[in-house]
Amino acid sequence: MRYSALSILLNGLRGNRNWAPAWRQPDPKPHYDVIIVGGGGHGLATAYYLAKEFGITNVAVLEKNYIGSGNVGRNTTIIRSNYLLPGNNPFYELSMKLWEGLEQDFNFNAMVSQRGVLNLFHSDAQRDAYTRRGNAMRLHGVDAELLYRAAVRKMLPFLDFDNARFPIQGGLLQRRGGTVRHDAVAWGYARGADSRGVDIIQNCEVTGIRRENGRVIGVETSRGFIGCAKLALAAAGNSSQVAEMAGLRLPIESHVLQAFVSEGLKPFIDGVVTFGAGHFYVSQSDKGGLVFGGDIDGYNSYAQRGNLATVEHVAEAGKAMIPALSRVRVLRSWGGIMDMSMDGSPIIDRTPIDNLYLNAGWCYGGFKATPASGFCFAHLLARGAPQKTAAAFRLDRFERGFLIDEKGQGAQPNLH
Amino acid sequence: MASLVPCPNCGRRPKEEFTIKGAALSRPEADADSIDWFDYVYLRENPRGAYEEYWHHTSGCRRWLVVARDTVTHEIAACCDAAGRARSEARK
């Protein structure tokens, strides 16, 4: 069923009794052309673009829990393409362009809201770094504006501009950045993929990868063996665990990242603001809650919860940026498990096993990349060659020395 | 994460006193093959469960420690002095 204003009206007049489920609950078939492990944003987007753009519809998405139960429902919903390096920037800009047309494309309201992303700077050196980043963005055709103190003050008068240690000098603004309702992204892609014939199989955990003569022939799951011609891994957070089933070791560590929501407030913060002097960023949801977070806790973890020390640290940084936050109460906090790669950039590539493909290492930037990640992974699966904007995200780049180290931290995953 | 870490030198101390470095890997010899160095620098077991890490007791004895920890439950099973362990392994 196509959703439209007319369909809402007609179904409303009929007492809303005729809405069909947005996707089926199929039993697994014995064999698929492509099996995607992981029913998160990236896995579902991959299935959607495989079916829609590349005509491959005999596809299954296997999810161990329910779709959207992992990181696609645990992030802070921010989209942006303010990247510096040539290996990253065109890819994230492709993602931004796909976000801009996404709702029309998959006929689902994902609440894409280009409300702007502002990165504050607090020193001359940081201003120079953001000037360089803004120039790199504009050279790649991405919008970027450098704002000075007066312009930032006009936008966000409640920031602590005269903070004794970190006075705010200005910010780098990407107006096309913003937020998207994250659950709706998973649902929209699931519905779009399902309607084109993709089987989305929930509560189906992959427990092993069966190989014969050096090729993958299928996966062992909690619902029995399922054969496949190509196997695509998109299980961020657990990438190392799934890859280990095929005997691969990855340049990835799993770390926990926390996020928080405050009580609902009157409209307060228009866009997304990041603190340049500490680990804090914030936006306000349409329900009024402040959605904020900081950096990863800094230790390897598979527990989807973090530590109070980090909660305290994030709250302190938040209050340093916006003193008015001191009396805001936090409603909820939660944690997600990040694939922290060794250079802070993702992997979309083939593996040493011929028909096994890997989409992993998104660090804490996976959500904004969802459309382009799905599109580029589908391109790789269908055509056998990387999509041109994702050509740098190779698995062997670490061995060859072609790292994409956006933050310049080296092989220290808890610092990316 | 366990709130108290059993430091072999200082006793049970709050975890905020410690800095976590990461996986306790054995460093290859300086003249080892590039493949060994690649493995050491970039590849990780990244286990779900038992894991050994280097921790520094920054606000305590300032010794490097090896903490055996579970990455799912965050429980700490053991904690020993890193240099002491390296010496006893070298003697073997």
Short mmCIF file of N, CA and C in Angstrom, two decimals, chain A residues 238 240-241 249-254 299-303 305 307 309 342 398-399 403 411-412 414, chain B residues 1 15-16 20-21 23 35 38-39 41-48 51 53 69 71-74:
data_model
loop_
_atom_site.label_atom_id
_atom_site.label_comp_id
_atom_site.label_asym_id
_atom_site.label_seq_id
_atom_site.Cartn_x
_atom_site.Cartn_y
_atom_site.Cartn_z
N ASN A 238 28.93 -6.11 16.64
CA ASN A 238 29.33 -7.52 16.76
C ASN A 238 30.08 -8.01 15.52
N SER A 240 33.21 -8.29 14.82
CA SER A 240 34.32 -9.22 15.09
C SER A 240 33.79 -10.62 15.38
N GLN A 241 32.65 -10.68 16.10
CA GLN A 241 32.08 -11.98 16.46
C GLN A 241 31.59 -12.73 15.23
N ARG A 249 40.00 -12.12 11.43
CA ARG A 249 40.23 -11.15 12.51
C ARG A 249 40.19 -9.77 11.90
N LEU A 250 39.48 -8.86 12.55
CA LEU A 250 39.27 -7.54 11.96
C LEU A 250 40.05 -6.47 12.72
N PRO A 251 40.34 -5.35 12.04
CA PRO A 251 40.98 -4.21 12.73
C PRO A 251 39.94 -3.38 13.47
N ILE A 252 39.23 -4.04 14.39
CA ILE A 252 38.09 -3.42 15.06
C ILE A 252 38.06 -3.82 16.53
N GLU A 253 37.71 -2.87 17.39
CA GLU A 253 37.37 -3.17 18.79
C GLU A 253 35.95 -2.70 19.05
N SER A 254 35.24 -3.39 19.94
CA SER A 254 33.87 -3.00 20.28
C SER A 254 33.89 -2.15 21.55
N TYR A 299 36.61 1.85 26.97
CA TYR A 299 37.09 0.48 27.21
C TYR A 299 36.25 -0.48 26.38
N ASN A 300 36.84 -1.63 26.03
CA ASN A 300 36.11 -2.61 25.23
C ASN A 300 34.90 -3.12 25.99
N SER A 301 33.77 -3.19 25.30
CA SER A 301 32.56 -3.64 25.97
C SER A 301 31.55 -4.15 24.97
N TYR A 302 30.84 -5.21 25.37
CA TYR A 302 29.69 -5.69 24.60
C TYR A 302 28.40 -5.48 25.40
N ALA A 303 28.51 -4.81 26.55
CA ALA A 303 27.31 -4.55 27.35
C ALA A 303 26.67 -3.28 26.82
N ARG A 305 25.36 -0.83 27.95
CA ARG A 305 25.17 0.16 29.01
C ARG A 305 26.55 0.69 29.38
N ASN A 307 29.03 3.66 31.95
CA ASN A 307 29.44 3.93 33.32
C ASN A 307 28.98 5.29 33.79
N ALA A 309 30.75 7.38 35.48
CA ALA A 309 31.82 8.36 35.32
C ALA A 309 31.63 9.14 34.02
N MET A 342 40.43 0.95 13.44
CA MET A 342 41.76 1.40 13.86
C MET A 342 42.14 2.77 13.29
N PHE A 398 44.81 -0.96 5.98
CA PHE A 398 45.69 -0.90 7.15
C PHE A 398 47.03 -1.55 6.83
N GLU A 399 46.95 -2.67 6.12
CA GLU A 399 48.17 -3.40 5.76
C GLU A 399 48.97 -2.62 4.71
N LEU A 403 45.60 4.60 5.42
CA LEU A 403 44.58 4.83 6.42
C LEU A 403 43.79 6.12 6.12
N ALA A 411 46.43 4.22 15.47
CA ALA A 411 45.74 2.95 15.73
C ALA A 411 45.38 2.81 17.20
N GLN A 412 44.54 3.69 17.68
CA GLN A 412 44.15 3.70 19.09
C GLN A 412 42.63 3.89 19.10
N ASN A 414 40.11 3.65 20.97
CA ASN A 414 39.31 4.38 21.95
C ASN A 414 39.51 5.89 21.88
N MET B 1 30.93 -1.75 34.60
CA MET B 1 32.31 -1.90 35.07
C MET B 1 32.31 -2.04 36.58
N LYS B 15 37.60 2.73 40.35
CA LYS B 15 38.09 2.61 38.96
C LYS B 15 38.45 3.97 38.36
N GLU B 16 37.92 5.05 38.92
CA GLU B 16 38.23 6.38 38.39
C GLU B 16 39.72 6.72 38.53
N ILE B 20 42.74 3.38 31.15
CA ILE B 20 42.76 2.13 30.40
C ILE B 20 43.51 2.34 29.09
N LYS B 21 44.52 1.52 28.86
CA LYS B 21 45.30 1.63 27.63
C LYS B 21 44.68 0.80 26.51
N ALA B 23 44.11 -3.50 24.83
CA ALA B 23 44.45 -4.92 24.82
C ALA B 23 45.89 -5.17 25.28
N ILE B 35 54.42 -8.27 8.70
CA ILE B 35 53.13 -8.91 8.92
C ILE B 35 52.85 -9.08 10.42
N PHE B 38 51.94 -5.62 11.63
CA PHE B 38 50.58 -5.30 11.19
C PHE B 38 49.57 -5.96 12.13
N ASP B 39 49.82 -7.22 12.43
CA ASP B 39 48.94 -7.97 13.32
C ASP B 39 48.87 -7.31 14.70
N VAL B 41 49.66 -4.15 15.59
CA VAL B 41 49.14 -2.78 15.63
C VAL B 41 47.65 -2.72 15.30
N TYR B 42 47.20 -3.54 14.35
CA TYR B 42 45.85 -3.33 13.82
C TYR B 42 44.82 -4.42 14.14
N LEU B 43 45.23 -5.67 14.17
CA LEU B 43 44.21 -6.73 14.30
C LEU B 43 43.92 -7.03 15.76
N ARG B 44 42.66 -7.31 16.05
CA ARG B 44 42.25 -7.57 17.43
C ARG B 44 41.35 -8.81 17.50
N GLU B 45 41.51 -9.58 18.59
CA GLU B 45 40.57 -10.67 18.83
C GLU B 45 39.19 -10.09 19.16
N ASN B 46 39.17 -9.00 19.90
CA ASN B 46 37.93 -8.33 20.28
C ASN B 46 36.91 -9.30 20.86
N PRO B 47 37.29 -10.07 21.89
CA PRO B 47 36.41 -11.14 22.37
C PRO B 47 35.19 -10.62 23.10
N ARG B 48 34.15 -11.42 23.02
CA ARG B 48 32.95 -11.17 23.81
C ARG B 48 33.08 -12.08 25.02
N TYR B 51 38.92 -11.03 28.73
CA TYR B 51 39.76 -10.09 27.99
C TYR B 51 40.83 -9.58 28.92
N GLU B 53 43.67 -6.53 29.58
CA GLU B 53 43.98 -5.16 29.18
C GLU B 53 45.12 -4.59 30.03
N ARG B 69 39.31 -9.03 32.54
CA ARG B 69 37.98 -8.46 32.69
C ARG B 69 37.04 -9.14 31.71
N THR B 71 34.12 -8.61 29.00
CA THR B 71 33.62 -7.47 28.22
C THR B 71 32.10 -7.42 28.16
N VAL B 72 31.42 -8.45 28.69
CA VAL B 72 29.95 -8.41 28.71
C VAL B 72 29.44 -8.01 30.09
N THR B 73 29.99 -8.66 31.14
CA THR B 73 29.51 -8.37 32.50
C THR B 73 30.33 -7.26 33.16
N HIS B 74 31.50 -6.96 32.61
CA HIS B 74 32.43 -5.97 33.16
C HIS B 74 33.05 -6.40 34.49
#
